[in-house]
Amino acid sequence: MPSPYPAPATITSLRAALVSQGYAYLRAFSPDATGRSLVVLGRTLGSLHVPSDVDPAHPVLKTHPAADGSYLAPFDRPEAIGWHNDFSTHPERPVLSLAYLARPDPLGPEHGAWRVASCNRVLDQLHATPDGREIVRFLLDTDLPYSFTGDGTPSLFRALEPRGAPPGRLGMRFYGRAIRDGARLAYGTIPEEIERAVRAVEGAADQVGHVLAAPPGALLVTDNWHSLHDRLPQCVDPNLSLRCSLLCFVEALHEPLTPPGL
Ligand SMILES: [Fe+2]
């Protein structure tokens, strides 16, 4: 059995990718589908978030695709999740999400693939047009209602706020479904200016984002303030051996991610 401990060079290049683009992708991270290597990597980077009902000694969520997957587990549902970062409805958010692909989608690489986009590039794309600049101002200045459950009272957050280094850099809190559900709950319908802003972010991410092949053993690490990610539609046929992903979350880093020279 190979060592679950990541090589120092792996950590260095992973952290460098997180600094420069807000995400890191390792196509051949580990053959260890137990999740142990994933947890060891997470603990090397920081303290781990323990989801409710999960063993603190092995704080990993395993996905189970199903036609009737819970609304509260978008990673289990057949449709694409849509551009988001994780824990967008939580006031305090785990800083990193680690997604490991234990088993690929049986229908081939276009199914269940990851998409990822750097928030810096999404913002650059928006800043390139007058309409986009107006959307950025709106997202900086407006409290938006968010709901993860689609029920109850939404929480108010700004989708854009100063975060991280260098000073003035913006971080993004975004999940189209949660903002649309929050707006429905708050206003009875989605105000046109909110729908327009959500669509603009999603459209910019479509423009600058990448689809990442997710072969078994691949790992995607995303900074929840500085990248958006997505999972494309996945097979839920119970007669097939379905896609399986392991998810682990870093609550806080041992060392901040700092651009060179700062
Ligand atoms: Fe996610």
Short mmCIF file of C-alpha atoms and ligand atoms in Angstrom, two decimals:
data_model
loop_
_atom_site.label_atom_id
_atom_site.label_comp_id
_atom_site.label_asym_id
_atom_site.label_seq_id
_atom_site.Cartn_x
_atom_site.Cartn_y
_atom_site.Cartn_z
CA MET A 1 0.00 0.00 0.00
CA PRO A 2 1.56 3.35 -0.96
CA SER A 3 2.13 5.92 1.80
CA PRO A 4 -0.90 8.17 2.37
CA TYR A 5 1.44 11.07 3.16
CA PRO A 6 1.73 13.55 0.29
CA ALA A 7 5.19 14.47 -0.94
CA PRO A 8 6.30 17.98 0.15
CA ALA A 9 6.57 18.92 -3.55
CA THR A 10 2.91 17.98 -4.00
CA ILE A 11 1.87 20.31 -1.18
CA THR A 12 4.05 23.12 -2.54
CA SER A 13 2.62 22.89 -6.06
CA LEU A 14 -0.92 22.49 -4.77
CA ARG A 15 -0.65 25.60 -2.59
CA ALA A 16 0.94 27.53 -5.48
CA ALA A 17 -1.98 26.61 -7.74
CA LEU A 18 -4.47 27.66 -5.06
CA VAL A 19 -2.73 31.04 -4.78
CA SER A 20 -2.53 31.67 -8.52
CA GLN A 21 -5.89 30.31 -9.72
CA GLY A 22 -8.01 29.49 -6.67
CA TYR A 23 -8.01 25.76 -7.35
CA ALA A 24 -5.64 22.85 -7.82
CA TYR A 25 -6.20 19.72 -9.88
CA LEU A 26 -4.18 16.55 -9.53
CA ARG A 27 -5.15 14.08 -12.23
CA ALA A 28 -3.42 11.16 -10.47
CA PHE A 29 -3.49 12.10 -6.80
CA SER A 30 -3.81 8.63 -5.26
CA PRO A 31 -5.17 5.15 -5.96
CA ASP A 32 -6.39 5.01 -2.34
CA ALA A 33 -10.19 4.96 -2.59
CA THR A 34 -10.63 4.54 1.18
CA GLY A 35 -10.25 8.31 1.57
CA ARG A 36 -7.32 7.97 3.99
CA SER A 37 -4.92 9.83 1.66
CA LEU A 38 -7.57 12.50 1.20
CA VAL A 39 -7.91 13.00 4.96
CA VAL A 40 -4.14 13.03 5.44
CA LEU A 41 -3.83 15.68 2.74
CA GLY A 42 -6.61 17.73 4.32
CA ARG A 43 -4.97 17.56 7.75
CA THR A 44 -1.63 18.55 6.20
CA LEU A 45 -3.26 21.70 4.85
CA GLY A 46 -5.35 22.66 7.88
CA SER A 47 -8.00 21.70 10.41
CA LEU A 48 -10.86 19.64 9.02
CA HIS A 49 -14.55 20.43 9.02
CA VAL A 50 -16.62 17.56 10.42
CA PRO A 51 -20.07 17.40 8.81
CA SER A 52 -22.92 16.30 11.09
CA ASP A 53 -23.31 12.51 11.40
CA VAL A 54 -19.78 11.92 10.11
CA ASP A 55 -17.00 10.15 12.07
CA PRO A 56 -14.54 12.87 13.21
CA ALA A 57 -11.70 10.37 12.72
CA HIS A 58 -12.63 10.07 9.02
CA PRO A 59 -14.51 13.26 8.09
CA VAL A 60 -15.36 12.33 4.52
CA LEU A 61 -18.67 12.49 2.68
CA LYS A 62 -19.24 9.82 0.06
CA THR A 63 -21.57 10.59 -2.83
CA HIS A 64 -24.40 8.23 -3.82
CA PRO A 65 -25.98 9.36 -7.11
CA ALA A 66 -29.74 8.71 -7.17
CA ALA A 67 -32.74 9.88 -9.19
CA ASP A 68 -34.37 10.90 -5.89
CA GLY A 69 -31.19 12.37 -4.36
CA SER A 70 -31.97 14.81 -1.55
CA TYR A 71 -32.27 18.53 -2.33
CA LEU A 72 -29.87 18.91 0.61
CA ALA A 73 -27.25 16.76 -1.16
CA PRO A 74 -26.90 18.37 -4.60
CA PHE A 75 -23.84 16.17 -5.22
CA ASP A 76 -26.16 13.10 -5.25
CA ARG A 77 -28.69 14.48 -7.71
CA PRO A 78 -28.71 13.67 -11.44
CA GLU A 79 -28.66 17.25 -12.75
CA ALA A 80 -25.58 19.49 -12.87
CA ILE A 81 -25.07 21.34 -9.59
CA GLY A 82 -24.35 24.61 -11.38
CA TRP A 83 -21.55 27.06 -10.65
CA HIS A 84 -21.02 27.48 -6.93
CA ASN A 85 -18.62 27.47 -4.09
CA ASP A 86 -19.33 25.30 -1.06
CA PHE A 87 -21.07 26.43 2.14
CA SER A 88 -22.30 29.61 0.43
CA THR A 89 -25.20 29.81 2.91
CA HIS A 90 -22.97 29.48 6.02
CA PRO A 91 -21.76 32.68 7.71
CA GLU A 92 -18.41 30.98 8.41
CA ARG A 93 -17.23 28.76 5.59
CA PRO A 94 -14.61 26.02 5.34
CA VAL A 95 -11.87 27.56 3.25
CA LEU A 96 -11.10 24.56 1.02
CA SER A 97 -13.10 21.70 -0.48
CA LEU A 98 -11.32 18.52 -1.56
CA ALA A 99 -13.12 16.24 -4.04
CA TYR A 100 -11.58 12.87 -4.87
CA LEU A 101 -12.91 10.64 -7.62
CA ALA A 102 -13.07 7.05 -6.39
CA ARG A 103 -15.16 5.70 -9.30
CA PRO A 104 -16.01 7.41 -12.61
CA ASP A 105 -19.43 7.81 -14.15
CA PRO A 106 -20.38 4.65 -16.08
CA LEU A 107 -21.61 6.68 -19.08
CA GLY A 108 -18.21 8.14 -19.89
CA PRO A 109 -16.06 11.19 -19.22
CA GLU A 110 -18.62 13.85 -20.20
CA HIS A 111 -20.85 12.63 -17.37
CA GLY A 112 -20.13 13.73 -13.84
CA ALA A 113 -17.10 15.77 -14.96
CA TRP A 114 -15.93 18.67 -12.83
CA ARG A 115 -15.93 22.23 -14.05
CA VAL A 116 -13.88 24.88 -12.37
CA ALA A 117 -13.33 28.62 -12.79
CA SER A 118 -11.03 31.05 -11.03
CA CYS A 119 -13.00 33.92 -9.45
CA ASN A 120 -10.26 36.34 -10.52
CA ARG A 121 -10.91 35.36 -14.12
CA VAL A 122 -14.70 35.50 -13.68
CA LEU A 123 -14.35 39.03 -12.29
CA ASP A 124 -11.96 40.04 -15.11
CA GLN A 125 -14.55 38.77 -17.59
CA LEU A 126 -17.28 40.84 -15.93
CA HIS A 127 -15.05 43.92 -15.71
CA ALA A 128 -14.49 43.77 -19.46
CA THR A 129 -17.94 45.22 -20.27
CA PRO A 130 -20.03 48.14 -18.90
CA ASP A 131 -22.89 45.73 -18.10
CA GLY A 132 -20.48 43.42 -16.29
CA ARG A 133 -19.02 46.30 -14.26
CA GLU A 134 -22.54 47.26 -13.22
CA ILE A 135 -23.17 43.66 -12.11
CA VAL A 136 -19.96 43.70 -10.02
CA ARG A 137 -21.06 46.95 -8.32
CA PHE A 138 -24.50 45.46 -7.65
CA LEU A 139 -22.98 42.30 -6.12
CA LEU A 140 -20.61 44.36 -3.94
CA ASP A 141 -23.31 46.74 -2.70
CA THR A 142 -26.39 44.52 -2.29
CA ASP A 143 -27.36 42.07 0.43
CA LEU A 144 -28.73 39.04 -1.40
CA PRO A 145 -31.00 36.40 0.15
CA TYR A 146 -29.55 32.84 0.13
CA SER A 147 -31.30 29.58 0.97
CA PHE A 148 -29.74 26.13 0.77
CA THR A 149 -32.90 24.25 1.75
CA GLY A 150 -35.39 26.20 -0.39
CA ASP A 151 -37.44 26.63 2.77
CA GLY A 152 -37.73 28.94 5.79
CA THR A 153 -36.03 32.30 6.14
CA PRO A 154 -33.15 33.10 3.79
CA SER A 155 -29.84 34.48 5.06
CA LEU A 156 -28.47 37.76 3.72
CA PHE A 157 -24.95 37.97 2.36
CA ARG A 158 -22.97 39.95 -0.18
CA ALA A 159 -21.90 37.81 -3.13
CA LEU A 160 -18.63 39.77 -3.35
CA GLU A 161 -16.48 40.97 -0.48
CA PRO A 162 -12.81 41.81 0.10
CA ARG A 163 -11.00 38.56 0.90
CA GLY A 164 -7.45 37.35 1.05
CA ALA A 165 -4.29 38.84 -0.32
CA PRO A 166 -3.31 41.10 -1.98
CA PRO A 167 -5.42 43.80 -0.26
CA GLY A 168 -8.47 44.68 -2.32
CA ARG A 169 -8.79 41.22 -3.80
CA LEU A 170 -12.43 40.13 -3.93
CA GLY A 171 -13.80 36.80 -2.81
CA MET A 172 -17.06 35.33 -4.04
CA ARG A 173 -19.91 33.61 -2.22
CA PHE A 174 -22.04 32.09 -4.96
CA TYR A 175 -24.54 29.34 -5.65
CA GLY A 176 -27.16 30.16 -8.28
CA ARG A 177 -29.74 27.75 -6.87
CA ALA A 178 -29.34 29.11 -3.33
CA ILE A 179 -29.65 32.75 -4.45
CA ARG A 180 -32.67 32.04 -6.66
CA ASP A 181 -34.37 30.07 -3.85
CA GLY A 182 -33.50 32.79 -1.35
CA ALA A 183 -34.98 35.45 -3.65
CA ARG A 184 -38.19 33.44 -4.11
CA LEU A 185 -38.54 33.08 -0.34
CA ALA A 186 -37.73 36.75 0.32
CA TYR A 187 -39.72 38.37 -2.47
CA GLY A 188 -42.16 35.70 -3.74
CA THR A 189 -40.43 35.83 -7.10
CA ILE A 190 -36.90 36.37 -8.39
CA PRO A 191 -36.34 40.11 -8.98
CA GLU A 192 -35.08 40.77 -12.49
CA GLU A 193 -31.88 42.46 -11.22
CA ILE A 194 -30.98 39.39 -9.14
CA GLU A 195 -31.66 36.94 -11.97
CA ARG A 196 -29.59 39.14 -14.29
CA ALA A 197 -26.67 39.19 -11.86
CA VAL A 198 -26.77 35.42 -11.25
CA ARG A 199 -26.89 34.77 -14.99
CA ALA A 200 -24.00 37.16 -15.61
CA VAL A 201 -21.77 35.34 -13.09
CA GLU A 202 -22.76 31.95 -14.49
CA GLY A 203 -22.18 33.17 -18.05
CA ALA A 204 -18.76 34.61 -17.19
CA ALA A 205 -17.80 31.33 -15.50
CA ASP A 206 -18.96 29.44 -18.60
CA GLN A 207 -16.60 31.64 -20.64
CA VAL A 208 -13.48 31.29 -18.50
CA GLY A 209 -14.08 27.93 -16.81
CA HIS A 210 -12.64 24.55 -17.70
CA VAL A 211 -14.05 21.05 -17.79
CA LEU A 212 -11.71 18.67 -15.98
CA ALA A 213 -11.65 15.00 -16.83
CA ALA A 214 -12.15 13.08 -13.63
CA PRO A 215 -10.49 9.69 -13.92
CA PRO A 216 -10.32 7.45 -10.83
CA GLY A 217 -7.72 8.79 -8.42
CA ALA A 218 -8.14 12.44 -9.52
CA LEU A 219 -8.39 15.25 -6.98
CA LEU A 220 -9.82 18.74 -7.22
CA VAL A 221 -9.07 21.20 -4.42
CA THR A 222 -11.05 24.43 -4.51
CA ASP A 223 -10.69 27.62 -2.50
CA ASN A 224 -14.26 28.48 -1.56
CA TRP A 225 -13.69 32.24 -1.84
CA HIS A 226 -11.56 32.28 -4.97
CA SER A 227 -12.98 29.69 -7.34
CA LEU A 228 -16.30 28.34 -8.55
CA HIS A 229 -16.88 24.71 -9.33
CA ASP A 230 -19.59 22.50 -10.79
CA ARG A 231 -20.35 18.84 -11.42
CA LEU A 232 -21.97 18.06 -14.76
CA PRO A 233 -25.05 15.74 -15.05
CA GLN A 234 -24.37 12.27 -13.71
CA CYS A 235 -25.83 8.82 -14.32
CA VAL A 236 -28.27 7.58 -11.65
CA ASP A 237 -29.22 4.21 -13.19
CA PRO A 238 -29.28 1.88 -10.15
CA ASN A 239 -28.38 -1.08 -12.38
CA LEU A 240 -24.95 0.42 -13.11
CA SER A 241 -21.88 0.94 -10.95
CA LEU A 242 -22.32 4.66 -10.31
CA ARG A 243 -19.89 7.53 -9.93
CA CYS A 244 -18.44 7.84 -6.45
CA SER A 245 -16.71 10.89 -5.11
CA LEU A 246 -15.24 11.48 -1.65
CA LEU A 247 -15.52 14.99 -0.23
CA CYS A 248 -13.46 16.47 2.58
CA PHE A 249 -13.36 20.07 3.79
CA VAL A 250 -10.60 22.15 5.36
CA GLU A 251 -12.11 24.49 7.94
CA ALA A 252 -9.03 26.70 8.36
CA LEU A 253 -5.52 26.53 6.91
CA HIS A 254 -2.42 25.99 9.04
CA GLU A 255 -0.68 28.64 6.91
CA PRO A 256 -2.46 31.34 4.88
CA LEU A 257 -2.26 31.25 1.10
CA THR A 258 -0.13 34.26 0.27
CA PRO A 259 0.97 35.40 -3.18
CA PRO A 260 4.77 35.55 -3.62
CA GLY A 261 6.27 38.80 -2.35
CA LEU A 262 3.49 39.57 0.14
FE FE B 1 -19.39 21.82 -4.38
#
